[in-house]
């Protein structure tokens, strides 16, 4: 005889349905009901249970669903098996229909570790909509998937239930766990970051019901190449990719979802190695990467995703006099910046100002003090810089610009930039450079003779670094001539400080 249950709602977890009926019956625990439904002692937190065929038979008069409909609509089976081969998925599907051969410990087909938000999540807008339609509150499968912190239907940040069911002895309902002081999963996410997180939620929901298939590993390799993450040698720029992930989703999301550098290193190695194309990985990694790569490939002209969706563009003519004067004093430090380049865009969003130079570099302007000083942080590179990647001139285009200030360059690029008419010494005038040279000569002249350059560097390392940045050829030659030599080879060299003092 079929067991009485409430109708299974669209997208509702099986545990939520069992919990609602158990609460209605006043049961202290749902374990006996679960044993009758599944035919074995299935724990409440089992996300992919066995015995689904037995469950469908026991609930046929109230659910009127076959096993395929239950697995597709009310479990995460197709999400969890999105990266496994078809034959393995069919074998796992068959195993879910049967009774477990031994004690069932499987809770998901491909477990995700490191996520900090492990309690039940719900959407206030969903609850309000259900209340208006007379639908009881329930847990949705889509809201409990790894890294899903935004409702894919209402685009609102989910809340996490602070309460938990004690000792996994019963299936909890939404009304039992929900509290007035429950907080959103991510409180400080910006609008652009929330948009990226929402994209992950929507993709996860589609793969959960098998609406589509994950792109093949070959497609991911092509996307990585099209997005500018692959060097001409074929190697993936791991630092660039992980920095873009952090910038696109925000550090709060990456920490909460358990996305770390080690996982991305492993995932990128598996993707870039064609021999590992069939190796299963967790679908969450693929979905996060798909979201970023699609955004980057849809945003040509920048090496960073154009994820600021709610900014307000202001023409330079509309800027007031004081702001324009301050902005004109700010210098673009792009290595390909020409003398006739100037600020061409001025964008405002909730996080501050965004400036775009005609040379192609985008900056975020952050006020660092009450006196009005402003820090310009590089956020993207435009078309003029694209060829540098192909020529292998520049390194680390995608390092954390907040700490680095600009990408690092090698001497080949500096020499090429000078020959091509670009300037890298705009920050200092010749008078200023001459003054720095005189200071360095004075320090070296008074330094201890056995370690001239080393001791001079210790006296004023900042001066040394400044000259090395703006007058590298001169200081390299000067230090070479004035470097301390072994006693047997010491001689007076023309141009040295010793010859200058004689």
Short mmCIF file of C-alpha atoms in Angstrom, two decimals:
data_model
loop_
_atom_site.label_atom_id
_atom_site.label_comp_id
_atom_site.label_asym_id
_atom_site.label_seq_id
_atom_site.Cartn_x
_atom_site.Cartn_y
_atom_site.Cartn_z
CA UNK A 1 0.00 0.00 0.00
CA UNK A 2 1.30 3.49 -0.89
CA UNK A 3 2.53 5.73 1.92
CA UNK A 4 0.72 9.05 2.43
CA UNK A 5 2.77 12.12 1.47
CA UNK A 6 2.21 15.67 0.29
CA UNK A 7 2.53 16.29 -3.47
CA UNK A 8 6.14 16.80 -4.54
CA UNK A 9 6.55 20.43 -5.61
CA UNK A 10 8.53 21.63 -8.62
CA UNK A 11 12.25 21.65 -7.80
CA UNK A 12 11.64 20.67 -4.17
CA UNK A 13 14.19 18.46 -2.46
CA UNK A 14 12.94 15.02 -1.46
CA UNK A 15 13.98 15.74 2.12
CA UNK A 16 11.86 18.91 2.15
CA UNK A 17 8.76 16.95 1.11
CA UNK A 18 9.38 14.33 3.77
CA UNK A 19 9.97 17.09 6.34
CA UNK A 20 6.69 18.85 5.54
CA UNK A 21 4.71 15.65 5.98
CA UNK A 22 6.60 14.69 9.15
CA UNK A 23 5.92 18.14 10.65
CA UNK A 24 2.23 17.83 9.72
CA UNK A 25 2.05 14.45 11.47
CA UNK A 26 3.90 15.77 14.53
CA UNK A 27 6.73 13.25 14.18
CA UNK A 28 9.84 13.91 16.25
CA UNK A 29 12.02 12.23 13.63
CA UNK A 30 11.57 11.27 9.99
CA UNK A 31 13.95 8.29 10.14
CA UNK A 32 11.16 5.62 10.33
CA UNK A 33 9.34 7.27 7.41
CA UNK A 34 12.53 7.34 5.39
CA UNK A 35 13.15 3.64 6.01
CA UNK A 36 9.67 2.81 4.69
CA UNK A 37 10.02 5.09 1.66
CA UNK A 38 13.51 4.06 0.52
CA UNK A 39 13.58 0.51 1.86
CA UNK A 40 16.71 1.13 3.91
CA UNK A 41 18.02 3.51 6.60
CA UNK A 42 18.58 6.54 4.37
CA UNK A 43 19.93 9.52 6.34
CA UNK A 44 18.26 12.96 6.00
CA UNK A 45 21.39 14.59 4.55
CA UNK A 46 21.79 12.01 1.77
CA UNK A 47 21.65 14.10 -1.40
CA UNK A 48 21.68 11.25 -3.95
CA UNK A 49 19.91 8.31 -2.29
CA UNK A 50 19.59 4.74 -3.46
CA UNK A 51 16.24 2.93 -3.56
CA UNK A 52 14.53 5.59 -5.72
CA UNK A 53 12.51 2.89 -7.52
CA UNK A 54 11.14 1.76 -4.14
CA UNK A 55 10.43 5.41 -3.27
CA UNK A 56 8.47 5.97 -6.50
CA UNK A 57 6.35 2.89 -5.85
CA UNK A 58 5.61 3.89 -2.25
CA UNK A 59 4.66 7.47 -3.21
CA UNK A 60 2.89 6.73 -6.52
CA UNK A 61 -0.61 7.68 -5.30
CA UNK A 62 0.56 11.09 -4.04
CA UNK A 63 3.42 12.02 -6.35
CA UNK A 64 2.38 10.23 -9.54
CA UNK A 65 5.95 10.43 -10.84
CA UNK A 66 8.24 7.80 -12.32
CA UNK A 67 11.83 7.38 -11.19
CA UNK A 68 13.25 9.37 -14.10
CA UNK A 69 11.06 12.39 -13.30
CA UNK A 70 11.96 12.26 -9.61
CA UNK A 71 15.70 12.05 -10.25
CA UNK A 72 15.65 14.79 -12.88
CA UNK A 73 13.32 17.23 -11.14
CA UNK A 74 14.05 16.76 -7.45
CA UNK A 75 17.67 15.66 -7.06
CA UNK A 76 21.04 17.04 -8.15
CA UNK A 77 21.93 13.88 -10.08
CA UNK A 78 22.42 15.47 -13.51
CA UNK A 79 24.38 18.35 -11.97
CA UNK A 80 26.65 16.03 -9.99
CA UNK A 81 27.30 13.79 -13.01
CA UNK A 82 27.70 16.57 -15.59
CA UNK A 83 31.42 15.84 -16.00
CA UNK A 84 31.40 12.02 -15.99
CA UNK A 85 31.24 9.85 -19.14
CA UNK A 86 27.81 8.75 -20.37
CA UNK A 87 28.34 5.09 -19.48
CA UNK A 88 29.38 5.98 -15.94
CA UNK A 89 26.35 8.25 -15.57
CA UNK A 90 24.04 5.44 -16.72
CA UNK A 91 25.66 3.08 -14.23
CA UNK A 92 25.18 5.58 -11.40
CA UNK A 93 21.57 6.15 -12.45
CA UNK A 94 20.97 2.41 -12.27
CA UNK A 95 22.58 2.24 -8.82
CA UNK A 96 20.20 4.93 -7.52
CA UNK A 97 17.21 2.79 -8.46
CA UNK A 98 18.37 -0.23 -6.48
CA UNK A 99 18.73 -0.89 -2.80
CA UNK A 100 22.31 -0.35 -1.62
CA UNK A 101 24.37 -3.54 -1.46
CA UNK A 102 25.82 -2.40 1.87
CA UNK A 103 25.55 0.58 4.17
CA UNK A 104 25.03 3.63 1.96
CA UNK A 105 27.56 6.36 2.62
CA UNK A 106 27.25 8.19 -0.71
CA UNK A 107 25.82 11.68 -0.26
CA UNK A 108 26.66 13.12 -3.66
CA UNK A 109 28.16 11.80 -6.85
CA UNK A 110 31.06 14.24 -6.78
CA UNK A 111 31.59 15.90 -3.42
CA UNK A 112 32.63 19.54 -3.17
CA UNK A 113 34.89 20.42 -0.25
CA UNK A 114 35.92 23.70 1.29
CA UNK A 115 32.59 25.53 1.03
CA UNK A 116 31.92 27.61 4.14
CA UNK A 117 28.18 28.06 3.52
CA UNK A 118 27.01 24.53 4.30
CA UNK A 119 23.64 25.22 5.95
CA UNK A 120 20.28 25.46 4.20
CA UNK A 121 19.75 28.44 1.90
CA UNK A 122 16.46 30.06 0.91
CA UNK A 123 15.12 33.05 -1.04
CA UNK A 124 12.84 35.60 0.61
CA UNK A 125 11.28 36.51 -2.75
CA UNK A 126 10.42 32.86 -3.38
CA UNK A 127 8.76 32.60 0.04
CA UNK A 128 6.74 35.74 -0.62
CA UNK A 129 5.63 34.50 -4.03
CA UNK A 130 4.62 31.10 -2.65
CA UNK A 131 2.71 32.73 0.19
CA UNK A 132 0.69 34.78 -2.31
CA UNK A 133 -0.07 31.66 -4.36
CA UNK A 134 -0.87 29.47 -1.35
CA UNK A 135 2.18 27.24 -1.89
CA UNK A 136 3.86 25.96 1.29
CA UNK A 137 7.50 27.02 1.90
CA UNK A 138 10.02 24.39 0.88
CA UNK A 139 13.70 23.85 0.16
CA UNK A 140 14.74 24.04 -3.49
CA UNK A 141 17.43 21.80 -4.96
CA UNK A 142 18.86 24.69 -6.98
CA UNK A 143 19.44 26.81 -3.86
CA UNK A 144 21.55 24.09 -2.20
CA UNK A 145 24.02 23.50 -5.05
CA UNK A 146 27.69 24.42 -4.48
CA UNK A 147 28.39 28.12 -4.92
CA UNK A 148 24.75 29.05 -5.60
CA UNK A 149 24.17 32.13 -3.43
CA UNK A 150 21.76 34.01 -5.70
CA UNK A 151 18.25 32.86 -6.64
CA UNK A 152 18.28 32.01 -10.37
CA UNK A 153 14.62 33.06 -10.63
CA UNK A 154 14.48 36.34 -8.67
CA UNK A 155 18.17 37.37 -8.92
CA UNK A 156 18.21 38.14 -5.19
CA UNK A 157 20.89 37.10 -2.72
CA UNK A 158 19.94 33.97 -0.78
CA UNK A 159 19.78 33.84 2.99
CA UNK A 160 21.36 31.09 5.04
CA UNK A 161 19.47 29.49 7.93
CA UNK A 162 21.40 29.88 11.18
CA UNK A 163 19.56 27.03 12.84
CA UNK A 164 20.39 23.42 12.04
CA UNK A 165 18.72 20.07 12.60
CA UNK A 166 20.29 18.35 15.63
CA UNK A 167 22.35 15.21 14.99
CA UNK A 168 20.87 14.61 11.52
CA UNK A 169 17.89 12.80 13.08
CA UNK A 170 15.12 14.41 11.07
CA UNK A 171 14.41 16.37 7.89
CA UNK A 172 13.97 20.08 8.78
CA UNK A 173 11.37 22.35 7.19
CA UNK A 174 11.91 25.95 6.15
CA UNK A 175 9.59 27.18 8.90
CA UNK A 176 11.54 25.20 11.52
CA UNK A 177 14.94 26.67 10.60
CA UNK A 178 14.09 30.16 9.34
CA UNK A 179 14.75 33.01 11.78
CA UNK A 180 14.30 36.73 11.61
CA UNK A 181 18.02 37.39 12.05
CA UNK A 182 19.13 35.15 9.17
CA UNK A 183 21.58 37.03 6.98
CA UNK A 184 22.32 37.04 3.28
CA UNK A 185 25.10 34.70 2.25
CA UNK A 186 27.27 37.58 0.99
CA UNK A 187 26.56 40.96 2.55
CA UNK A 188 29.26 43.04 0.86
CA UNK A 189 29.10 41.76 -2.72
CA UNK A 190 29.06 44.56 -5.30
CA UNK A 191 26.43 44.67 -8.03
CA UNK A 192 28.91 43.43 -10.63
CA UNK A 193 30.02 40.56 -8.39
CA UNK A 194 26.40 39.62 -7.68
CA UNK A 195 25.77 39.57 -11.43
CA UNK A 196 28.62 37.10 -11.87
CA UNK A 197 27.36 34.95 -8.99
CA UNK A 198 23.86 35.01 -10.49
CA UNK A 199 25.26 33.70 -13.77
CA UNK A 200 26.74 30.72 -11.91
CA UNK A 201 23.36 30.08 -10.27
CA UNK A 202 21.53 30.12 -13.61
CA UNK A 203 24.05 27.84 -15.28
CA UNK A 204 23.90 25.45 -12.31
CA UNK A 205 20.09 25.32 -12.50
CA UNK A 206 20.20 24.51 -16.22
CA UNK A 207 22.72 21.70 -15.79
CA UNK A 208 20.80 20.36 -12.79
CA UNK A 209 17.78 19.54 -14.97
CA UNK A 210 19.99 18.44 -17.89
CA UNK A 211 18.79 21.36 -20.01
CA UNK A 212 22.19 21.40 -21.66
CA UNK A 213 25.62 19.84 -21.47
CA UNK A 214 28.83 21.33 -20.15
CA UNK A 215 31.20 22.44 -22.90
CA UNK A 216 33.80 19.86 -23.83
CA UNK A 217 37.36 20.17 -22.59
CA UNK A 218 38.35 21.08 -26.15
CA UNK A 219 35.91 23.99 -26.02
CA UNK A 220 37.35 25.14 -22.70
CA UNK A 221 40.84 25.12 -24.19
CA UNK A 222 39.59 27.24 -27.09
CA UNK A 223 37.88 29.65 -24.69
CA UNK A 224 41.04 29.99 -22.62
CA UNK A 225 42.98 30.80 -25.76
CA UNK A 226 40.38 33.26 -27.05
CA UNK A 227 40.25 34.99 -23.66
CA UNK A 228 44.02 35.60 -23.69
CA UNK A 229 45.02 33.11 -20.99
CA UNK A 230 47.26 30.94 -23.20
CA UNK A 231 50.81 31.88 -24.19
CA UNK A 232 52.08 31.19 -27.72
CA UNK A 233 53.94 28.22 -26.22
CA UNK A 234 50.58 26.63 -25.38
CA UNK A 235 50.94 26.98 -21.62
CA UNK A 236 48.10 28.46 -19.60
CA UNK A 237 48.84 31.60 -17.57
CA UNK A 238 47.57 30.29 -14.24
CA UNK A 239 48.27 33.50 -12.33
CA UNK A 240 46.36 35.54 -14.88
CA UNK A 241 43.37 33.21 -14.79
CA UNK A 242 43.10 33.01 -11.01
CA UNK A 243 43.52 36.78 -10.65
CA UNK A 244 40.66 37.28 -13.11
CA UNK A 245 38.48 34.83 -11.17
CA UNK A 246 39.13 36.83 -8.01
CA UNK A 247 38.38 40.13 -9.74
CA UNK A 248 35.23 38.83 -11.48
CA UNK A 249 33.55 37.12 -8.51
CA UNK A 250 35.16 38.97 -5.61
CA UNK A 251 37.26 37.56 -2.75
CA UNK A 252 34.21 37.06 -0.51
CA UNK A 253 32.57 34.66 -2.94
CA UNK A 254 35.78 32.75 -3.65
CA UNK A 255 36.42 32.23 0.06
CA UNK A 256 32.84 31.25 0.87
CA UNK A 257 32.54 28.87 -2.07
CA UNK A 258 35.90 27.20 -1.46
CA UNK A 259 37.60 28.35 -4.67
CA UNK A 260 41.33 28.41 -4.02
CA UNK A 261 44.54 28.50 -6.03
CA UNK A 262 45.30 24.81 -5.55
CA UNK A 263 41.97 23.74 -7.04
CA UNK A 264 42.39 26.03 -10.03
CA UNK A 265 45.94 24.80 -10.62
CA UNK A 266 44.68 21.23 -10.76
CA UNK A 267 41.70 22.11 -12.95
CA UNK A 268 43.78 24.10 -15.44
CA UNK A 269 46.40 21.35 -15.70
CA UNK A 270 43.69 18.79 -16.41
CA UNK A 271 42.04 21.03 -19.00
CA UNK A 272 45.24 22.01 -20.80
CA UNK A 273 46.47 18.41 -21.00
CA UNK A 274 44.55 16.74 -23.83
CA UNK A 275 45.44 13.32 -22.43
CA UNK A 276 43.30 14.11 -19.36
CA UNK A 277 40.24 15.26 -21.29
CA UNK A 278 38.09 12.45 -19.89
CA UNK A 279 39.12 12.88 -16.26
CA UNK A 280 36.07 13.76 -14.13
CA UNK A 281 36.20 16.97 -12.12
CA UNK A 282 33.59 18.73 -10.06
CA UNK A 283 31.06 20.56 -12.27
CA UNK A 284 31.23 23.67 -10.08
CA UNK A 285 34.75 24.40 -11.36
CA UNK A 286 33.61 24.09 -14.96
CA UNK A 287 30.58 26.32 -14.39
CA UNK A 288 32.60 29.07 -12.70
CA UNK A 289 35.18 28.96 -15.48
CA UNK A 290 32.47 28.97 -18.16
CA UNK A 291 30.91 32.10 -16.68
CA UNK A 292 34.22 33.98 -16.60
CA UNK A 293 35.37 32.88 -20.05
CA UNK A 294 32.04 33.71 -21.67
CA UNK A 295 32.17 37.18 -20.13
CA UNK A 296 35.75 37.80 -21.25
CA UNK A 297 35.15 36.57 -24.78
CA UNK A 298 32.05 38.78 -24.96
CA UNK A 299 34.08 41.85 -23.89
CA UNK A 300 36.65 42.47 -26.65
CA UNK A 301 39.18 45.25 -26.23
CA UNK A 302 40.07 44.52 -22.63
CA UNK A 303 42.06 41.86 -20.85
CA UNK A 304 39.74 42.14 -17.87
CA UNK A 305 36.02 41.27 -17.93
CA UNK A 306 33.76 44.27 -18.37
CA UNK A 307 31.64 43.29 -15.38
CA UNK A 308 30.72 46.77 -14.13
CA UNK A 309 27.10 46.65 -15.24
CA UNK A 310 25.77 49.67 -13.38
CA UNK A 311 28.23 52.44 -14.09
CA UNK A 312 27.32 55.87 -15.37
CA UNK A 313 29.34 57.34 -18.22
CA UNK A 314 30.20 61.03 -18.11
CA UNK A 315 31.73 62.92 -21.02
CA UNK A 316 34.83 64.98 -20.28
CA UNK A 317 32.93 68.14 -21.19
CA UNK A 318 30.44 67.49 -18.39
CA UNK A 319 33.08 67.33 -15.64
CA UNK A 320 33.30 70.34 -13.39
CA UNK A 321 36.43 72.47 -13.47
CA UNK A 322 37.96 71.26 -10.20
CA UNK A 323 37.50 67.58 -11.05
CA UNK A 324 38.87 68.08 -14.55
CA UNK A 325 41.93 69.88 -13.19
CA UNK A 326 42.62 67.06 -10.73
CA UNK A 327 42.08 64.40 -13.36
CA UNK A 328 44.41 66.13 -15.81
CA UNK A 329 47.18 65.98 -13.21
CA UNK A 330 46.92 62.21 -12.97
CA UNK A 331 49.38 60.37 -15.19
CA UNK A 332 48.79 57.15 -17.09
CA UNK A 333 51.80 54.88 -16.54
CA UNK A 334 51.17 52.57 -19.50
CA UNK A 335 54.34 51.44 -21.23
CA UNK A 336 52.69 52.14 -24.62
CA UNK A 337 51.37 55.57 -23.62
CA UNK A 338 52.22 58.28 -26.17
CA UNK A 339 52.59 61.99 -25.47
CA UNK A 340 49.37 62.74 -27.36
CA UNK A 341 47.33 60.17 -25.40
CA UNK A 342 44.79 61.52 -22.92
CA UNK A 343 41.87 60.46 -20.77
CA UNK A 344 38.97 59.63 -23.07
CA UNK A 345 36.35 58.15 -20.70
CA UNK A 346 35.27 58.97 -17.19
CA UNK A 347 32.92 56.46 -15.56
CA UNK A 348 31.21 56.55 -12.19
CA UNK A 349 29.71 53.62 -10.29
CA UNK A 350 29.02 52.77 -6.67
CA UNK A 351 32.65 51.76 -6.07
CA UNK A 352 34.21 55.00 -7.31
CA UNK A 353 35.67 56.41 -10.52
CA UNK A 354 36.92 54.53 -13.55
CA UNK A 355 39.24 56.23 -16.01
CA UNK A 356 40.13 54.99 -19.48
CA UNK A 357 43.18 56.35 -21.29
CA UNK A 358 43.28 56.54 -25.07
CA UNK A 359 46.31 54.23 -24.98
CA UNK A 360 43.93 51.50 -23.82
CA UNK A 361 44.59 51.16 -20.08
CA UNK A 362 41.67 51.36 -17.65
CA UNK A 363 42.13 52.55 -14.07
CA UNK A 364 40.08 52.60 -10.90
CA UNK A 365 40.60 55.80 -8.92
CA UNK A 366 40.55 55.36 -5.14
CA UNK A 367 40.83 58.23 -2.68
CA UNK A 368 43.55 57.39 -0.15
CA UNK A 369 43.24 60.29 2.30
CA UNK A 370 41.06 63.18 3.35
CA UNK A 371 43.52 65.53 1.61
CA UNK A 372 42.35 64.34 -1.78
CA UNK A 373 45.27 62.14 -2.84
CA UNK A 374 44.16 59.49 -5.31
CA UNK A 375 45.56 56.03 -6.08
CA UNK A 376 45.17 54.81 -9.66
CA UNK A 377 44.91 51.02 -9.92
CA UNK A 378 45.12 49.27 -13.29
CA UNK A 379 42.00 47.20 -14.10
CA UNK A 380 42.38 46.39 -17.79
CA UNK A 381 44.39 46.69 -20.99
CA UNK A 382 43.05 47.63 -24.41
CA UNK A 383 43.74 46.68 -27.99
CA UNK A 384 47.12 48.42 -28.28
CA UNK A 385 48.53 45.92 -25.80
CA UNK A 386 47.12 42.79 -27.40
CA UNK A 387 50.06 42.22 -29.74
CA UNK A 388 52.45 42.20 -26.79
CA UNK A 389 51.02 38.89 -25.66
CA UNK A 390 51.54 37.34 -29.08
CA UNK A 391 55.10 38.70 -29.26
CA UNK A 392 55.79 37.45 -25.71
CA UNK A 393 57.11 40.91 -24.81
CA UNK A 394 55.14 41.42 -21.60
CA UNK A 395 54.71 39.15 -18.61
CA UNK A 396 52.02 38.89 -15.93
CA UNK A 397 49.32 40.93 -17.62
CA UNK A 398 46.79 39.59 -15.12
CA UNK A 399 48.55 39.78 -11.77
CA UNK A 400 46.74 41.46 -8.91
CA UNK A 401 46.98 45.06 -10.11
CA UNK A 402 45.88 46.39 -6.72
CA UNK A 403 49.26 45.39 -5.31
CA UNK A 404 51.47 45.45 -8.42
CA UNK A 405 50.31 48.73 -9.96
CA UNK A 406 51.09 47.57 -13.51
CA UNK A 407 52.21 44.46 -15.34
CA UNK A 408 55.88 43.59 -15.30
CA UNK A 409 57.89 44.01 -18.48
CA UNK A 410 61.12 42.54 -19.69
CA UNK A 411 64.05 44.44 -21.28
CA UNK A 412 63.01 43.39 -24.80
CA UNK A 413 59.78 45.34 -24.45
CA UNK A 414 61.58 48.40 -23.08
CA UNK A 415 64.03 48.46 -25.98
CA UNK A 416 61.24 47.89 -28.49
CA UNK A 417 59.15 50.66 -26.93
CA UNK A 418 61.99 53.18 -27.23
CA UNK A 419 62.68 52.27 -30.86
CA UNK A 420 58.96 52.47 -31.69
CA UNK A 421 58.60 55.97 -30.29
CA UNK A 422 56.91 55.13 -27.01
CA UNK A 423 58.10 56.72 -23.79
CA UNK A 424 58.70 55.04 -20.49
CA UNK A 425 60.40 57.98 -18.72
CA UNK A 426 57.52 60.45 -18.66
CA UNK A 427 57.34 60.53 -14.89
CA UNK A 428 60.63 62.45 -14.35
CA UNK A 429 62.12 65.44 -16.13
CA UNK A 430 65.76 65.51 -17.22
CA UNK A 431 66.54 68.01 -14.45
CA UNK A 432 65.09 65.62 -11.89
CA UNK A 433 67.06 62.71 -13.31
CA UNK A 434 70.27 64.77 -13.25
CA UNK A 435 69.62 65.61 -9.60
CA UNK A 436 69.18 61.91 -8.81
CA UNK A 437 72.41 61.08 -10.64
CA UNK A 438 74.32 63.65 -8.59
CA UNK A 439 72.95 62.26 -5.35
CA UNK A 440 73.89 58.71 -6.30
CA UNK A 441 77.42 59.79 -7.30
CA UNK A 442 77.83 61.51 -3.95
CA UNK A 443 76.68 58.44 -2.03
CA UNK A 444 78.95 56.10 -3.98
CA UNK A 445 81.92 58.48 -3.55
CA UNK A 446 81.54 58.46 0.23
CA UNK A 447 80.83 54.73 0.51
CA UNK A 448 83.28 52.24 1.97
CA UNK A 449 85.74 51.29 -0.79
CA UNK A 450 85.51 47.51 -0.35
CA UNK A 451 81.72 47.39 -1.02
CA UNK A 452 80.81 50.58 -2.81
CA UNK A 453 77.56 49.67 -4.60
CA UNK A 454 76.22 47.36 -1.89
CA UNK A 455 76.77 49.84 0.90
CA UNK A 456 75.39 52.68 -1.25
CA UNK A 457 72.23 50.68 -1.88
CA UNK A 458 71.80 50.20 1.86
CA UNK A 459 72.12 53.95 2.40
CA UNK A 460 69.35 54.86 -0.08
CA UNK A 461 67.67 51.88 -1.72
CA UNK A 462 64.75 54.03 -2.88
CA UNK A 463 67.09 56.28 -4.87
CA UNK A 464 68.66 53.21 -6.47
CA UNK A 465 65.28 51.76 -7.49
CA UNK A 466 64.12 55.12 -8.86
CA UNK A 467 67.18 55.47 -11.06
CA UNK A 468 66.90 51.86 -12.13
CA UNK A 469 63.32 52.52 -13.20
CA UNK A 470 63.79 55.86 -14.99
CA UNK A 471 67.49 55.87 -15.96
CA UNK A 472 68.45 52.22 -16.13
CA UNK A 473 71.19 52.48 -18.78
CA UNK A 474 73.07 55.20 -16.91
CA UNK A 475 73.00 53.59 -13.47
CA UNK A 476 73.87 50.16 -14.87
CA UNK A 477 76.96 51.54 -16.60
CA UNK A 478 77.87 53.76 -13.63
CA UNK A 479 77.67 50.87 -11.17
CA UNK A 480 79.64 48.61 -13.50
CA UNK A 481 82.47 51.13 -13.69
CA UNK A 482 82.49 51.89 -9.97
CA UNK A 483 81.95 48.40 -8.60
CA UNK A 484 84.66 47.26 -6.18
CA UNK A 485 87.24 45.02 -7.85
CA UNK A 486 89.69 42.51 -6.39
CA UNK A 487 92.93 44.07 -5.16
CA UNK A 488 94.98 42.41 -7.88
CA UNK A 489 92.94 43.97 -10.66
CA UNK A 490 92.25 47.41 -9.21
CA UNK A 491 93.08 50.24 -11.55
CA UNK A 492 91.83 53.72 -12.26
CA UNK A 493 89.07 53.63 -14.89
CA UNK A 494 88.06 56.70 -16.81
CA UNK A 495 84.57 57.80 -15.78
CA UNK A 496 84.73 56.33 -12.29
CA UNK A 497 84.34 58.37 -9.12
CA UNK A 498 88.01 57.76 -8.35
CA UNK A 499 89.08 59.28 -11.66
CA UNK A 500 86.65 62.11 -11.14
CA UNK A 501 88.21 62.91 -7.78
CA UNK A 502 91.78 63.00 -9.14
#
